[in-house]
mmCIF file of C-alpha atoms and ligand atoms in Angstrom:
data_model
loop_
_atom_site.group_PDB
_atom_site.id
_atom_site.type_symbol
_atom_site.label_atom_id
_atom_site.label_comp_id
_atom_site.label_asym_id
_atom_site.label_seq_id
_atom_site.Cartn_x
_atom_site.Cartn_y
_atom_site.Cartn_z
ATOM 1 C CA UNK I 1 26.814 40.516 -11.235
ATOM 2 C CA UNK I 2 27.908 42.504 -14.120
ATOM 3 C CA UNK I 3 24.666 43.406 -14.725
ATOM 4 C CA UNK I 4 24.136 44.482 -11.334
ATOM 5 C CA UNK I 5 27.256 46.685 -11.746
ATOM 6 C CA UNK I 6 26.240 48.289 -14.861
ATOM 7 C CA UNK I 7 22.745 48.949 -13.080
ATOM 8 C CA UNK I 8 24.393 50.477 -10.191
ATOM 9 C CA UNK I 9 26.353 52.943 -12.200
ATOM 10 C CA UNK I 10 23.383 53.586 -14.038
ATOM 11 C CA UNK I 11 21.736 54.726 -10.790
ATOM 12 C CA UNK I 12 24.659 56.737 -9.722
ATOM 13 C CA UNK I 13 24.333 58.617 -12.666
ATOM 14 C CA UNK I 14 20.701 59.266 -11.949
ATOM 15 C CA UNK I 15 21.563 60.144 -8.492
ATOM 16 C CA UNK I 16 24.177 62.898 -9.586
ATOM 17 C CA UNK I 17 21.264 64.474 -11.565
ATOM 18 C CA UNK I 18 19.590 64.611 -8.249
ATOM 19 C CA UNK I 19 22.141 66.850 -6.980
ATOM 20 C CA UNK I 20 19.159 69.493 -6.121
ATOM 21 C CA UNK I 21 17.219 66.906 -3.933
ATOM 22 C CA UNK I 22 17.986 66.848 -0.288
ATOM 23 C CA UNK I 23 20.515 64.754 1.526
ATOM 24 C CA UNK I 24 17.717 62.799 3.138
ATOM 25 C CA UNK I 25 15.602 62.134 -0.126
ATOM 26 C CA UNK I 26 18.865 60.674 -1.863
ATOM 27 C CA UNK I 27 19.847 58.544 0.988
ATOM 28 C CA UNK I 28 16.293 57.281 1.470
ATOM 29 C CA UNK I 29 16.449 56.464 -2.656
ATOM 30 C CA UNK I 30 19.730 54.683 -2.194
ATOM 31 C CA UNK I 31 18.552 52.728 0.939
ATOM 32 C CA UNK I 32 15.337 51.661 -1.231
ATOM 33 C CA UNK I 33 17.868 50.428 -3.783
ATOM 34 C CA UNK I 34 20.037 48.387 -1.589
ATOM 35 C CA UNK I 35 16.930 46.685 -0.130
ATOM 36 C CA UNK I 36 15.671 45.775 -3.484
ATOM 37 C CA UNK I 37 19.159 44.691 -4.278
ATOM 38 C CA UNK I 38 19.411 42.530 -1.221
ATOM 39 C CA UNK I 39 16.093 41.108 -1.832
ATOM 40 C CA UNK I 40 17.217 40.180 -5.279
ATOM 41 C CA UNK I 41 20.627 38.775 -3.973
ATOM 42 C CA UNK I 42 18.416 36.634 -1.896
ATOM 43 C CA UNK I 43 15.937 35.256 -4.600
ATOM 44 C CA UNK I 44 18.794 33.972 -6.455
ATOM 45 C CA UNK I 45 20.089 31.871 -3.839
ATOM 46 C CA UNK I 46 17.313 31.005 -1.603
ATOM 47 C CA UNK I 47 18.012 29.116 1.736
ATOM 48 C CA UNK I 48 17.500 25.292 1.346
ATOM 49 C CA UNK I 49 16.612 23.340 4.410
ATOM 50 C CA UNK I 50 19.270 20.696 5.683
ATOM 51 C CA UNK I 51 19.201 17.317 4.299
ATOM 52 C CA UNK I 52 18.048 14.529 6.936
ATOM 53 C CA UNK I 53 20.113 11.383 7.103
ATOM 54 C CA UNK I 54 20.210 9.407 4.202
ATOM 55 C CA UNK I 55 21.536 6.374 5.799
ATOM 56 C CA UNK I 56 18.876 5.416 8.623
ATOM 57 C CA UNK I 57 20.024 4.864 12.047
ATOM 58 C CA UNK I 58 18.129 1.831 12.255
ATOM 59 C CA UNK I 59 17.303 -0.705 9.636
ATOM 60 C CA UNK I 60 14.798 -2.820 11.126
ATOM 61 C CA UNK I 61 15.087 -6.527 10.142
ATOM 62 C CA UNK I 62 12.722 -9.629 10.188
ATOM 63 C CA UNK I 63 11.964 -11.133 13.429
ATOM 64 C CA UNK I 64 13.697 -8.423 15.324
ATOM 65 C CA UNK I 65 10.575 -7.342 16.847
ATOM 66 C CA UNK I 66 7.961 -9.665 18.144
ATOM 67 C CA UNK I 67 5.227 -7.106 19.644
ATOM 68 C CA UNK I 68 1.627 -7.129 19.025
ATOM 69 C CA UNK I 69 1.557 -4.983 16.061
ATOM 70 C CA UNK I 70 3.789 -7.143 14.121
ATOM 71 C CA UNK I 71 1.897 -10.257 15.094
ATOM 72 C CA UNK I 72 -1.359 -8.501 13.868
ATOM 73 C CA UNK I 73 0.346 -7.596 10.619
ATOM 74 C CA UNK I 74 0.115 -11.177 9.396
ATOM 75 C CA UNK I 75 -3.338 -11.244 10.241
ATOM 76 C CA UNK I 76 -3.840 -8.132 7.932
ATOM 77 C CA UNK I 77 -2.342 -9.858 5.112
ATOM 78 C CA UNK I 78 -4.298 -13.058 5.718
ATOM 79 C CA UNK I 79 -7.608 -11.101 5.836
ATOM 80 C CA UNK I 80 -7.687 -7.841 3.881
ATOM 81 C CA UNK I 81 -11.205 -7.528 2.175
ATOM 82 C CA UNK I 82 -11.393 -4.596 0.188
ATOM 83 C CA UNK I 83 -14.823 -3.088 -1.131
ATOM 84 C CA UNK I 84 -15.304 -1.892 -4.585
ATOM 85 C CA UNK I 85 -13.761 1.286 -6.085
ATOM 86 C CA UNK I 86 -15.587 4.647 -6.054
ATOM 87 C CA UNK I 87 -15.580 7.035 -9.210
ATOM 88 C CA UNK I 88 -15.947 10.274 -7.133
ATOM 89 C CA UNK I 89 -13.279 11.826 -5.311
ATOM 90 C CA UNK I 90 -14.427 14.069 -2.450
ATOM 91 C CA UNK I 91 -13.048 17.251 -1.360
ATOM 92 C CA UNK I 92 -13.865 20.572 -1.985
ATOM 93 C CA UNK I 93 -16.906 19.715 -4.024
ATOM 94 C CA UNK I 94 -18.379 17.387 -1.295
ATOM 95 C CA UNK I 95 -20.235 14.938 -3.741
ATOM 96 C CA UNK I 96 -23.028 13.279 -1.968
ATOM 97 C CA UNK I 97 -21.659 11.029 0.876
ATOM 98 C CA UNK I 98 -21.357 7.323 0.183
ATOM 99 C CA UNK I 99 -20.532 4.389 2.640
ATOM 100 C CA UNK I 100 -21.252 1.378 3.725
ATOM 101 C CA UNK I 101 -25.140 1.581 4.554
ATOM 102 C CA UNK I 102 -25.917 0.260 7.812
ATOM 103 C CA UNK I 103 -28.953 1.038 9.860
ATOM 104 C CA UNK I 104 -27.418 1.339 13.104
ATOM 105 C CA UNK I 105 -25.084 4.448 12.307
ATOM 106 C CA UNK I 106 -24.060 7.128 11.800
ATOM 107 C CA UNK I 107 -20.931 6.205 14.110
ATOM 108 C CA UNK I 108 -18.488 8.308 16.058
ATOM 109 C CA UNK I 109 -15.384 6.582 14.644
ATOM 110 C CA UNK I 110 -14.325 3.414 13.017
ATOM 111 C CA UNK I 111 -13.952 1.760 16.662
ATOM 112 C CA UNK I 112 -17.646 2.618 17.139
ATOM 113 C CA UNK I 113 -18.127 0.952 13.792
ATOM 114 C CA UNK I 114 -16.165 -2.095 14.726
ATOM 115 C CA UNK I 115 -17.904 -2.248 18.019
ATOM 116 C CA UNK I 116 -21.595 -2.237 16.384
ATOM 117 C CA UNK I 117 -20.396 -5.571 14.811
ATOM 118 C CA UNK I 118 -19.037 -4.328 11.490
ATOM 119 C CA UNK I 119 -15.898 -6.333 10.364
ATOM 120 C CA UNK I 120 -15.473 -5.559 6.812
ATOM 121 C CA UNK I 121 -12.913 -3.411 5.760
ATOM 122 C CA UNK I 122 -14.542 -0.140 3.897
ATOM 123 C CA UNK I 123 -15.913 3.264 3.857
ATOM 124 C CA UNK I 124 -18.298 4.295 6.426
ATOM 125 C CA UNK I 125 -20.092 7.427 7.250
ATOM 126 C CA UNK I 126 -18.910 8.924 10.294
ATOM 127 C CA UNK I 127 -20.216 11.982 12.158
ATOM 128 C CA UNK I 128 -18.518 13.207 15.226
ATOM 129 C CA UNK I 129 -19.703 14.585 18.352
ATOM 130 C CA UNK I 130 -19.042 18.321 17.786
ATOM 131 C CA UNK I 131 -20.197 18.808 14.030
ATOM 132 C CA UNK I 132 -23.337 18.098 11.982
ATOM 133 C CA UNK I 133 -21.491 17.178 8.956
ATOM 134 C CA UNK I 134 -20.964 13.370 7.574
ATOM 135 C CA UNK I 135 -17.462 12.279 7.220
ATOM 136 C CA UNK I 136 -16.609 9.682 4.462
ATOM 137 C CA UNK I 137 -13.898 7.593 5.855
ATOM 138 C CA UNK I 138 -11.967 4.573 5.182
ATOM 139 C CA UNK I 139 -12.457 1.618 8.210
ATOM 140 C CA UNK I 140 -9.598 -0.546 8.588
ATOM 141 C CA UNK I 141 -10.956 -3.725 10.676
ATOM 142 C CA UNK I 142 -7.971 -6.160 9.960
ATOM 143 C CA UNK I 143 -5.471 -4.747 11.575
ATOM 144 C CA UNK I 144 -4.503 -5.073 15.083
ATOM 145 C CA UNK I 145 -8.117 -6.244 16.453
ATOM 146 C CA UNK I 146 -9.573 -3.269 14.021
ATOM 147 C CA UNK I 147 -11.572 -0.119 14.776
ATOM 148 C CA UNK I 148 -8.855 2.056 12.907
ATOM 149 C CA UNK I 149 -9.856 5.288 11.058
ATOM 150 C CA UNK I 150 -7.832 5.827 8.238
ATOM 151 C CA UNK I 151 -6.688 9.500 8.265
ATOM 152 C CA UNK I 152 -4.438 9.598 5.209
ATOM 153 C CA UNK I 153 -3.334 7.126 2.594
ATOM 154 C CA UNK I 154 -0.565 6.818 -0.167
ATOM 155 C CA UNK I 155 -0.249 3.882 -2.423
ATOM 156 C CA UNK I 156 0.358 4.530 -6.181
ATOM 157 C CA UNK I 157 1.019 8.416 -6.875
ATOM 158 C CA UNK I 158 -2.681 8.804 -8.057
ATOM 159 C CA UNK I 159 -3.378 11.659 -6.041
ATOM 160 C CA UNK I 160 -1.587 15.096 -6.013
ATOM 161 C CA UNK I 161 -0.746 16.035 -2.490
ATOM 162 C CA UNK I 162 1.044 19.376 -3.234
ATOM 163 C CA UNK I 163 -2.068 21.671 -2.439
ATOM 164 C CA UNK I 164 -2.867 24.701 -0.391
ATOM 165 C CA UNK I 165 -4.389 25.012 2.852
ATOM 166 C CA UNK I 166 -7.974 25.120 1.982
ATOM 167 C CA UNK I 167 -7.544 21.781 0.669
ATOM 168 C CA UNK I 168 -5.518 20.296 3.767
ATOM 169 C CA UNK I 169 -8.258 21.559 5.682
ATOM 170 C CA UNK I 170 -11.211 20.030 3.913
ATOM 171 C CA UNK I 171 -10.004 16.641 2.630
ATOM 172 C CA UNK I 172 -8.839 15.437 -0.970
ATOM 173 C CA UNK I 173 -8.598 12.243 -2.902
ATOM 174 C CA UNK I 174 -10.407 9.103 -2.834
ATOM 175 C CA UNK I 175 -11.376 7.402 0.196
ATOM 176 C CA UNK I 176 -10.662 3.847 -1.318
ATOM 177 C CA UNK I 177 -7.363 5.116 -2.605
ATOM 178 C CA UNK I 178 -5.068 7.791 -1.772
ATOM 179 C CA UNK I 179 -6.416 10.507 -0.043
ATOM 180 C CA UNK I 180 -6.403 13.214 2.966
ATOM 181 C CA UNK I 181 -9.036 13.117 5.669
ATOM 182 C CA UNK I 182 -9.121 16.607 5.911
ATOM 183 C CA UNK I 183 -7.415 18.764 8.960
ATOM 184 C CA UNK I 184 -10.966 19.744 10.232
ATOM 185 C CA UNK I 185 -12.367 16.254 10.168
ATOM 186 C CA UNK I 186 -8.871 14.887 11.980
ATOM 187 C CA UNK I 187 -9.455 17.401 14.553
ATOM 188 C CA UNK I 188 -13.096 16.941 15.134
ATOM 189 C CA UNK I 189 -12.389 12.957 15.195
ATOM 190 C CA UNK I 190 -9.464 13.235 17.796
ATOM 191 C CA UNK I 191 -11.314 15.814 19.646
ATOM 192 C CA UNK I 192 -13.950 13.077 20.732
ATOM 193 C CA UNK I 193 -11.829 11.055 23.324
ATOM 194 C CA UNK I 194 -8.295 9.778 24.006
ATOM 195 C CA UNK I 195 -6.946 8.562 20.690
ATOM 196 C CA UNK I 196 -3.461 6.693 19.610
ATOM 197 C CA UNK I 197 -2.071 7.110 16.325
ATOM 198 C CA UNK I 198 -0.747 4.292 13.943
ATOM 199 C CA UNK I 199 1.711 4.949 11.196
ATOM 200 C CA UNK I 200 2.237 2.056 8.795
ATOM 201 C CA UNK I 201 4.823 2.438 6.241
ATOM 202 C CA UNK I 202 5.493 -0.575 3.398
ATOM 203 C CA UNK I 203 8.913 -0.629 1.656
ATOM 204 C CA UNK I 204 9.164 -1.771 -2.189
ATOM 205 C CA UNK I 205 9.898 -5.358 -1.021
ATOM 206 C CA UNK I 206 6.476 -5.717 0.481
ATOM 207 C CA UNK I 207 7.185 -5.568 4.264
ATOM 208 C CA UNK I 208 5.442 -3.322 6.466
ATOM 209 C CA UNK I 209 6.431 -1.557 9.782
ATOM 210 C CA UNK I 210 4.714 0.338 12.318
ATOM 211 C CA UNK I 211 5.042 3.575 14.487
ATOM 212 C CA UNK I 212 2.579 4.046 17.147
ATOM 213 C CA UNK I 213 2.091 6.994 19.214
ATOM 214 C CA UNK I 214 0.345 6.590 22.798
ATOM 215 C CA UNK I 215 -1.740 9.799 22.092
ATOM 216 C CA UNK I 216 -2.681 11.981 19.282
ATOM 217 C CA UNK I 217 -4.690 15.069 18.903
ATOM 218 C CA UNK I 218 -4.457 18.379 16.884
ATOM 219 C CA UNK I 219 -5.162 21.932 18.372
ATOM 220 C CA UNK I 220 -7.609 24.049 16.384
ATOM 221 C CA UNK I 221 -7.255 25.565 13.209
ATOM 222 C CA UNK I 222 -6.729 28.993 15.208
ATOM 223 C CA UNK I 223 -3.697 27.091 16.593
ATOM 224 C CA UNK I 224 -2.533 25.878 13.210
ATOM 225 C CA UNK I 225 -3.954 22.555 13.809
ATOM 226 C CA UNK I 226 -0.840 21.945 15.986
ATOM 227 C CA UNK I 227 0.239 18.223 16.352
ATOM 228 C CA UNK I 228 -0.097 16.588 19.597
ATOM 229 C CA UNK I 229 1.638 13.031 19.978
ATOM 230 C CA UNK I 230 2.351 10.985 23.029
ATOM 231 C CA UNK I 231 5.279 8.418 23.079
ATOM 232 C CA UNK I 232 6.458 6.301 20.300
ATOM 233 C CA UNK I 233 6.549 2.624 20.075
ATOM 234 C CA UNK I 234 7.050 -0.009 17.283
ATOM 235 C CA UNK I 235 9.500 -1.078 14.564
ATOM 236 C CA UNK I 236 9.529 1.627 12.140
ATOM 237 C CA UNK I 237 11.928 4.097 14.331
ATOM 238 C CA UNK I 238 10.674 7.016 15.516
ATOM 239 C CA UNK I 239 10.847 9.837 12.900
ATOM 240 C CA UNK I 240 7.924 11.821 14.051
ATOM 241 C CA UNK I 241 8.119 12.987 17.593
ATOM 242 C CA UNK I 242 10.315 15.968 16.050
ATOM 243 C CA UNK I 243 7.085 17.248 14.324
ATOM 244 C CA UNK I 244 5.344 17.139 17.760
ATOM 245 C CA UNK I 245 4.157 20.397 18.551
ATOM 246 C CA UNK I 246 4.632 22.015 15.233
ATOM 247 C CA UNK I 247 1.788 23.709 13.428
ATOM 248 C CA UNK I 248 0.958 22.597 9.601
ATOM 249 C CA UNK I 249 2.295 24.120 6.755
ATOM 250 C CA UNK I 250 1.282 24.215 3.471
ATOM 251 C CA UNK I 251 2.741 26.532 0.307
ATOM 252 C CA UNK I 252 0.372 29.136 0.889
ATOM 253 C CA UNK I 253 0.715 29.087 4.968
ATOM 254 C CA UNK I 254 4.116 28.585 6.120
ATOM 255 C CA UNK I 255 3.875 28.068 9.971
ATOM 256 C CA UNK I 256 7.269 25.769 10.040
ATOM 257 C CA UNK I 257 10.638 26.426 11.899
ATOM 258 C CA UNK I 258 12.546 27.099 8.507
ATOM 259 C CA UNK I 259 13.631 30.465 7.373
ATOM 260 C CA UNK I 260 11.842 29.243 3.810
ATOM 261 C CA UNK I 261 8.801 27.467 3.421
ATOM 262 C CA UNK I 262 9.205 23.695 3.899
ATOM 263 C CA UNK I 263 6.116 22.729 1.940
ATOM 264 C CA UNK I 264 7.869 24.301 -1.237
ATOM 265 C CA UNK I 265 11.041 22.033 -0.475
ATOM 266 C CA UNK I 266 8.944 18.812 0.468
ATOM 267 C CA UNK I 267 6.247 19.074 -1.990
ATOM 268 C CA UNK I 268 3.607 18.755 0.323
ATOM 269 C CA UNK I 269 1.559 19.660 3.394
ATOM 270 C CA UNK I 270 2.650 18.646 6.850
ATOM 271 C CA UNK I 271 3.587 19.766 10.351
ATOM 272 C CA UNK I 272 7.113 20.650 9.277
ATOM 273 C CA UNK I 273 9.539 21.541 11.739
ATOM 274 C CA UNK I 274 12.569 22.472 10.048
ATOM 275 C CA UNK I 275 11.999 20.856 7.756
ATOM 276 C CA UNK I 276 11.806 17.133 9.839
ATOM 277 C CA UNK I 277 12.306 13.455 9.671
ATOM 278 C CA UNK I 278 9.406 12.555 7.513
ATOM 279 C CA UNK I 279 7.255 13.631 4.662
ATOM 280 C CA UNK I 280 4.321 11.425 4.215
ATOM 281 C CA UNK I 281 2.540 13.875 1.903
ATOM 282 C CA UNK I 282 5.291 14.123 -0.430
ATOM 283 C CA UNK I 283 5.851 13.279 -3.894
ATOM 284 C CA UNK I 284 5.113 9.285 -4.478
ATOM 285 C CA UNK I 285 8.145 8.048 -6.429
ATOM 286 C CA UNK I 286 8.448 4.413 -7.941
ATOM 287 C CA UNK I 287 11.116 1.928 -6.792
ATOM 288 C CA UNK I 288 12.444 3.485 -3.410
ATOM 289 C CA UNK I 289 15.398 5.185 -3.904
ATOM 290 C CA UNK I 290 14.713 8.278 -5.791
ATOM 291 C CA UNK I 291 16.588 11.372 -7.344
ATOM 292 C CA UNK I 292 15.470 14.662 -6.688
ATOM 293 C CA UNK I 293 17.039 18.152 -6.364
ATOM 294 C CA UNK I 294 15.274 18.310 -2.734
ATOM 295 C CA UNK I 295 14.170 15.530 -0.499
ATOM 296 C CA UNK I 296 10.398 15.615 -1.597
ATOM 297 C CA UNK I 297 9.844 11.734 -1.567
ATOM 298 C CA UNK I 298 7.396 10.034 0.890
ATOM 299 C CA UNK I 299 10.168 9.177 3.467
ATOM 300 C CA UNK I 300 10.256 8.129 7.242
ATOM 301 C CA UNK I 301 14.178 9.061 7.815
ATOM 302 C CA UNK I 302 14.542 6.028 10.395
ATOM 303 C CA UNK I 303 13.273 3.725 8.140
ATOM 304 C CA UNK I 304 15.146 3.963 4.591
ATOM 305 C CA UNK I 305 16.509 7.387 5.124
ATOM 306 C CA UNK I 306 15.345 10.674 3.439
ATOM 307 C CA UNK I 307 16.276 9.482 -0.016
ATOM 308 C CA UNK I 308 13.999 6.172 0.027
ATOM 309 C CA UNK I 309 10.217 7.214 -1.049
ATOM 310 C CA UNK I 310 8.179 4.645 0.335
ATOM 311 C CA UNK I 311 5.659 2.392 -1.679
ATOM 312 C CA UNK I 312 2.595 2.642 0.534
ATOM 313 C CA UNK I 313 2.076 4.692 3.966
ATOM 314 C CA UNK I 314 -1.113 5.108 6.012
ATOM 315 C CA UNK I 315 -2.065 7.352 9.285
ATOM 316 C CA UNK I 316 -4.551 5.615 11.378
ATOM 317 C CA UNK I 317 -6.351 6.594 14.729
ATOM 318 C CA UNK I 318 -8.087 4.506 17.312
ATOM 319 C CA UNK I 319 -9.354 5.148 20.906
ATOM 320 C CA UNK I 320 -6.807 4.058 23.538
ATOM 321 C CA UNK I 321 -7.596 0.920 24.836
HETATM 322 CA CA1 CA N 401 9.347 29.026 7.407
#
């Protein structure tokens, strides 16, 4: 403030020497200085999004839910065959597509893969109805009868998710590890029919919970890949419905409902509201409860609260039964 006050005095002196100038010019100069001053004041104290609840409303306990999803989770643990890792991350450089070699592809999604008789979890090459390019995707066939196309996976913090619009549009990471399939690919996949969304969350005790949304698709890029979700069911609690109808926001493209940029505070890209109850593309913290100036961990507020960063999460889609 002292510095600002002395600057103001200095400017006043300068204005005094401009006595010969017209009143309009002087007023305009003063106005410009005030605008600058206010902008400076704002940048010193940026608005911060409200914290989401730290204590979740409901902490699911074992045996509380006996729905199909939980039953199949046990099947998942029994039979989780994984294929060998690959060295090349895909993304903006578009390395040659790799995937499980089959003679009956390409498939339109992982449900198509499953129906063709392939039951191994792994990478498959997909080609959607409305695009010519091949998509490398991870197919999850052990969970809930299989046929799930994985859109996003976090598990070990090996991939940086604090990225720009172009990266989120095209996709990044390692298909057999942490990755984001890309908004363009997700849009093309979900456009092919009626899909539902499964969100899988794993906490640091190894427990998995699920949030399923009865329908899922994205609006085109011209609409900011606006999120369209159906109704919730599951045992994770619903922390995603408040993002329904929101556009995707990255650090370089702010389409959220907050005066600042939610991507800046939550360190990711997401269908932020202002900013919301979930941040699955945030920072991967080890151990669960994390300390940070902002709520930038991988959180799902209804399961663990805003300062509990989950161990692993996945977003998956499958055609509606
Ligand atoms: Ca904003």
